[in-house]
Coordinates of C-alpha atoms in Angstrom, one line a residue:
R1 CA 154.2 160.3 128.7
K2 CA 154.3 163.9 127.4
P3 CA 156.0 166.5 129.5
C4 CA 152.8 168.5 129.8
E5 CA 151.0 165.4 131.3
R6 CA 153.9 164.8 133.8
M7 CA 153.7 168.4 134.8
A8 CA 150.0 168.3 135.3
E9 CA 150.3 165.2 137.5
S10 CA 153.1 166.8 139.5
S11 CA 151.0 169.8 140.0
K12 CA 148.1 167.7 141.4
T13 CA 150.5 165.8 143.7
L14 CA 151.9 169.1 144.9
A15 CA 148.4 170.5 145.5
R16 CA 147.5 167.4 147.4
L17 CA 150.6 167.6 149.6
A18 CA 149.8 171.3 150.3
L19 CA 146.2 170.4 151.2
L20 CA 147.4 167.7 153.6
E21 CA 149.9 170.1 155.3
L22 CA 147.3 172.8 155.5
C23 CA 144.9 170.5 157.3
R24 CA 147.5 168.9 159.5
S25 CA 148.6 172.2 160.9
W26 CA 145.0 173.5 161.2
H27 CA 144.1 176.1 163.8
P28 CA 141.0 178.1 164.5
S29 CA 142.8 181.4 164.0
R30 CA 144.0 180.5 160.5
S31 CA 142.9 183.0 157.8
L32 CA 141.3 181.7 154.6
S33 CA 140.1 185.1 153.3
C34 CA 141.7 184.5 149.9
L35 CA 140.7 180.9 149.5
P36 CA 138.4 180.2 146.5
L37 CA 135.2 178.4 147.2
E38 CA 136.2 175.2 145.3
L39 CA 139.4 174.9 147.3
S40 CA 137.5 175.5 150.5
R41 CA 135.3 172.4 149.7
L42 CA 138.5 170.3 149.4
V43 CA 139.8 171.6 152.7
W44 CA 136.5 170.8 154.4
E45 CA 136.4 167.3 153.1
Q46 CA 140.0 166.7 154.2
L47 CA 139.3 168.1 157.7
K48 CA 136.4 165.7 158.0
A49 CA 138.5 162.8 156.9
N50 CA 141.3 163.7 159.3
H51 CA 138.8 164.1 162.2
A52 CA 137.2 160.7 161.4
L53 CA 140.6 158.9 161.4
E54 CA 141.6 160.6 164.7
H55 CA 138.3 159.5 166.3
Q56 CA 138.6 155.9 165.1
A57 CA 142.2 155.8 166.4
A58 CA 141.2 157.1 169.8
A59 CA 138.3 154.6 170.0
G60 CA 140.5 151.7 168.8
D61 CA 137.8 150.8 166.3
H62 CA 138.2 151.5 162.6
D63 CA 134.5 151.0 162.1
A64 CA 133.5 153.6 164.7
P65 CA 130.9 156.1 163.4
A66 CA 132.3 159.6 162.8
A67 CA 132.0 162.0 165.7
P68 CA 130.4 165.5 165.2
M69 CA 132.9 168.0 163.9
P70 CA 134.2 170.3 166.7
C71 CA 133.2 174.0 166.2
A72 CA 136.9 175.0 166.3
L73 CA 137.6 173.1 163.1
M74 CA 134.9 175.1 161.2
F75 CA 135.6 178.6 162.5
P76 CA 138.0 179.7 159.7
L77 CA 135.7 178.4 157.0
V78 CA 132.6 179.9 158.5
R79 CA 134.3 183.2 159.1
D80 CA 136.3 183.7 155.9
V81 CA 134.6 181.5 153.2
W82 CA 131.0 180.7 154.1
R83 CA 130.4 184.2 155.5
A84 CA 127.5 183.1 157.7
S85 CA 125.0 185.9 158.3
E86 CA 122.4 183.7 160.0
M87 CA 123.0 180.8 162.4
D88 CA 120.6 178.5 164.3
L89 CA 122.2 176.5 167.1
S90 CA 119.0 175.6 168.9
D91 CA 118.9 172.6 171.2
G92 CA 122.6 172.2 170.9
G93 CA 122.9 170.3 174.2
R94 CA 126.4 170.1 175.6
W95 CA 127.9 171.1 172.3
I96 CA 126.9 174.8 172.7
T97 CA 128.6 176.4 175.8
D98 CA 130.0 179.7 176.8
A99 CA 133.1 178.9 174.8
S100 CA 130.9 178.6 171.7
L101 CA 129.7 182.2 172.2
G102 CA 133.3 183.4 172.4
A103 CA 134.1 181.6 169.1
L104 CA 131.1 183.3 167.4
A105 CA 132.9 186.6 167.8
Y106 CA 135.0 185.6 164.8
L107 CA 131.8 185.9 162.6
D108 CA 131.8 189.7 162.0
G109 CA 129.0 189.3 159.5
L110 CA 126.6 187.4 161.8
A111 CA 123.3 189.3 161.9
S112 CA 120.9 186.6 163.3
L113 CA 121.5 184.1 166.0
R114 CA 119.1 181.5 167.5
L115 CA 120.1 179.7 170.7
T116 CA 116.8 178.3 171.8
L117 CA 117.1 175.5 174.4
C118 CA 120.9 175.9 174.7
R119 CA 120.8 175.2 178.4
F120 CA 124.5 175.1 179.0
L121 CA 124.9 178.8 178.4
T122 CA 125.4 181.0 181.4
D123 CA 125.0 184.7 182.3
S124 CA 128.8 185.0 182.4
G125 CA 129.2 183.6 178.9
S126 CA 126.6 186.0 177.5
A127 CA 129.1 188.8 178.2
Q128 CA 130.7 187.8 174.9
L129 CA 127.6 188.5 172.8
P130 CA 128.3 192.2 172.4
R131 CA 131.4 191.3 170.5
L132 CA 129.1 190.4 167.6
S133 CA 129.0 194.0 166.3
G134 CA 126.6 193.2 163.5
L135 CA 124.0 191.3 165.5
Q136 CA 120.4 192.4 164.8
A137 CA 118.2 189.4 165.8
L138 CA 118.9 187.2 168.9
D139 CA 116.8 184.4 170.2
V140 CA 117.9 183.0 173.6
S141 CA 114.5 181.6 174.6
W142 CA 114.2 178.7 177.0
T143 CA 117.8 178.9 178.2
E144 CA 119.2 179.4 181.7
L145 CA 120.0 183.1 181.2
G146 CA 118.6 185.8 183.5
D147 CA 119.0 189.4 184.6
R148 CA 122.8 189.5 184.3
A149 CA 122.6 188.3 180.7
A150 CA 120.0 191.0 179.9
G151 CA 122.5 193.6 181.2
H152 CA 125.1 192.2 178.8
L153 CA 122.7 192.2 175.9
A154 CA 122.3 196.0 176.4
G155 CA 125.8 196.1 174.9
C156 CA 124.4 195.0 171.5
P157 CA 123.1 198.3 170.2
G158 CA 122.1 197.0 166.8
L159 CA 119.5 194.5 168.1
T160 CA 116.1 195.0 166.5
S161 CA 114.6 191.7 167.6
L162 CA 115.1 189.9 170.9
N163 CA 113.4 186.8 172.1
L164 CA 113.6 186.2 175.9
T165 CA 110.8 183.7 176.1
G166 CA 111.0 181.2 179.0
L167 CA 113.9 182.8 180.9
G168 CA 113.1 181.8 184.4
G169 CA 115.8 184.1 185.8
L170 CA 114.5 187.2 184.0
T171 CA 112.8 189.8 186.2
D172 CA 111.9 193.5 186.0
R173 CA 115.4 194.4 186.8
G174 CA 116.6 192.6 183.7
V175 CA 114.0 194.4 181.5
A176 CA 115.2 197.8 182.9
S177 CA 118.7 197.0 181.7
L178 CA 117.4 196.7 178.1
L179 CA 116.7 200.5 177.8
P180 CA 119.9 201.2 175.8
L181 CA 118.6 199.1 172.9
R182 CA 117.2 202.0 171.0
R183 CA 116.6 200.2 167.8
L184 CA 114.6 197.3 169.3
Q185 CA 111.4 196.7 167.4
R186 CA 110.4 193.2 168.5
L187 CA 110.6 191.9 172.1
S188 CA 109.2 188.7 173.7
L189 CA 109.0 188.5 177.5
A190 CA 106.6 185.5 177.4
S191 CA 106.8 182.9 180.2
T192 CA 109.0 185.0 182.4
S193 CA 108.5 186.5 185.9
V194 CA 108.2 190.1 184.8
T195 CA 105.5 192.3 186.4
D196 CA 103.8 195.6 185.7
A197 CA 107.1 197.3 186.7
A198 CA 108.7 195.9 183.5
L199 CA 106.2 198.0 181.4
D200 CA 107.0 201.0 183.5
Y201 CA 110.6 200.6 182.7
L202 CA 110.0 200.1 179.0
T203 CA 107.9 203.4 178.8
Y204 CA 109.9 205.4 181.3
Y205 CA 111.5 207.9 179.0
T206 CA 108.2 208.5 177.2
R207 CA 106.3 209.2 180.4
F208 CA 109.1 211.3 181.8
P209 CA 111.0 212.9 178.9
E210 CA 112.6 215.4 181.3
A211 CA 114.6 212.4 182.7
N212 CA 116.2 211.8 179.3
T213 CA 119.4 213.7 179.9
D214 CA 121.8 211.5 178.0
G215 CA 119.9 210.8 174.8
A216 CA 118.9 207.4 175.9
R217 CA 115.4 207.3 174.3
G218 CA 114.7 203.8 175.5
V219 CA 112.8 201.3 173.4
S220 CA 110.6 203.9 171.7
D221 CA 110.8 202.1 168.4
L222 CA 109.2 198.9 169.7
R223 CA 106.5 197.6 167.4
W224 CA 105.8 194.1 168.8
L225 CA 105.7 193.0 172.4
E226 CA 104.9 189.5 173.6
L227 CA 103.6 189.3 177.3
S228 CA 101.8 186.0 177.5
N229 CA 102.1 183.9 180.6
T230 CA 103.8 186.6 182.8
R231 CA 102.8 188.2 186.0
I232 CA 101.6 191.4 184.3
T233 CA 98.1 192.5 185.3
D234 CA 95.3 194.2 183.6
T235 CA 96.3 197.4 185.3
G236 CA 99.8 197.2 183.8
V237 CA 98.3 196.5 180.3
G238 CA 95.8 199.3 180.7
K239 CA 98.7 201.8 181.3
L240 CA 100.5 200.5 178.3
V241 CA 97.4 200.7 176.1
A242 CA 96.9 204.3 177.2
I243 CA 100.4 205.1 176.0
I244 CA 99.8 203.2 172.7
E245 CA 96.6 205.1 172.0
D246 CA 98.3 208.4 172.5
G247 CA 100.7 207.4 169.7
S248 CA 103.8 206.7 171.8
P249 CA 106.1 205.1 172.5
Y250 CA 105.1 202.3 170.1
G251 CA 103.2 204.1 167.4
S252 CA 101.1 201.4 165.7
G253 CA 102.5 198.8 168.0
E254 CA 101.1 195.4 168.8
V255 CA 100.6 193.8 172.3
A256 CA 100.4 190.1 172.0
G257 CA 99.2 187.6 174.6
H258 CA 97.0 189.9 176.8
S259 CA 93.5 191.1 176.8
H260 CA 92.3 194.1 178.7
S261 CA 88.7 194.2 180.0
S262 CA 88.1 197.9 180.5
R263 CA 89.6 199.3 177.3
T264 CA 90.2 197.8 173.9
P265 CA 93.5 198.8 172.3
T266 CA 93.2 200.2 168.8
V267 CA 96.1 198.2 167.4
P268 CA 96.4 195.6 164.6
E269 CA 95.9 191.9 165.3
P270 CA 99.1 190.4 166.7
T271 CA 101.3 188.3 164.4
P272 CA 103.3 185.3 165.7
Y273 CA 106.7 185.9 166.9
P274 CA 109.0 184.3 164.4
H275 CA 111.3 182.5 167.0
S276 CA 108.8 181.7 169.7
A277 CA 109.2 178.2 171.1

C-alpha cells in the first residue's frame, strides 16, 4: 500500500487507542473544554460501550440489558461540551439524590432546573443549589423539601421563577426566608400549608418601607402568584388585593387560584404556571 494510506491507517489506530485510554481513565473532574463536538460523540459512544461491558461482567450475563448511565460519567460532557442551560430531572426516583445536586454545580451555564417529584432530595442537600450561580428558574414541586430548603433557596439571587407546589413541609416561616429573592417574578405556593401570614411576609417591605434599612426590597417585582389549595383565607387575599390595586408591590400582578367575595381585583386573567404538576 502507498505510504499515505499506511499513515492514515496508523493515525486512525493511534486515535482509537487514545480514545480507549481517555475513556478508561475517565473521571468526573476531567476537562473537555477544547474537545470538538464530533470527538465528543465518539467519547460518549465509547463510555456507553464500556459501561455496558462492565454491567454485563458484574451481572455474569453477556445478554444483560444495559443499565442507565451514571450521572458521574456524563458530567464532563454536559459541563464542557453540551453546555446545558435547561435540565428536566423530574420523577428521577432513586437516581436523583442530594449527591446529584452537588454534581449540578459543575454546570455553570445552567439557568433552568426542574426537579418535580424527586422525592429523595432533602433539605440538607438543597444547600448546594446556591452554587448554581446562573440559576433563574427552579421547580421543586411535589418533593420532600420544606422550610430549611426555602432558606437555602434565598441564596439564589438570580431566581425569577420558583415553583414550590406541593411541598408539605413548607410553612409561613419558609416563605419569609424568600424575601432576599429580589428578582422573583413568578412564585407558586399551591398545595402547601401557608396561611395569611405568608402574604404579610411577601408584602412586608411595601407596607413598612421604613423597615427596609439594608436595601432588601423583598419580592416587589412579583408578577404571578399561585395560591390554590392553601390555608390562605379571603381576609388574606383581600389585603393582598388592596395592595395590588394601589399599584404595589406587584404592579399589574396576577393572583391565581383564589376568589375574593367582597372585592374584585382589577388584574388580568391568570395564566397557567408553566411547571405546575
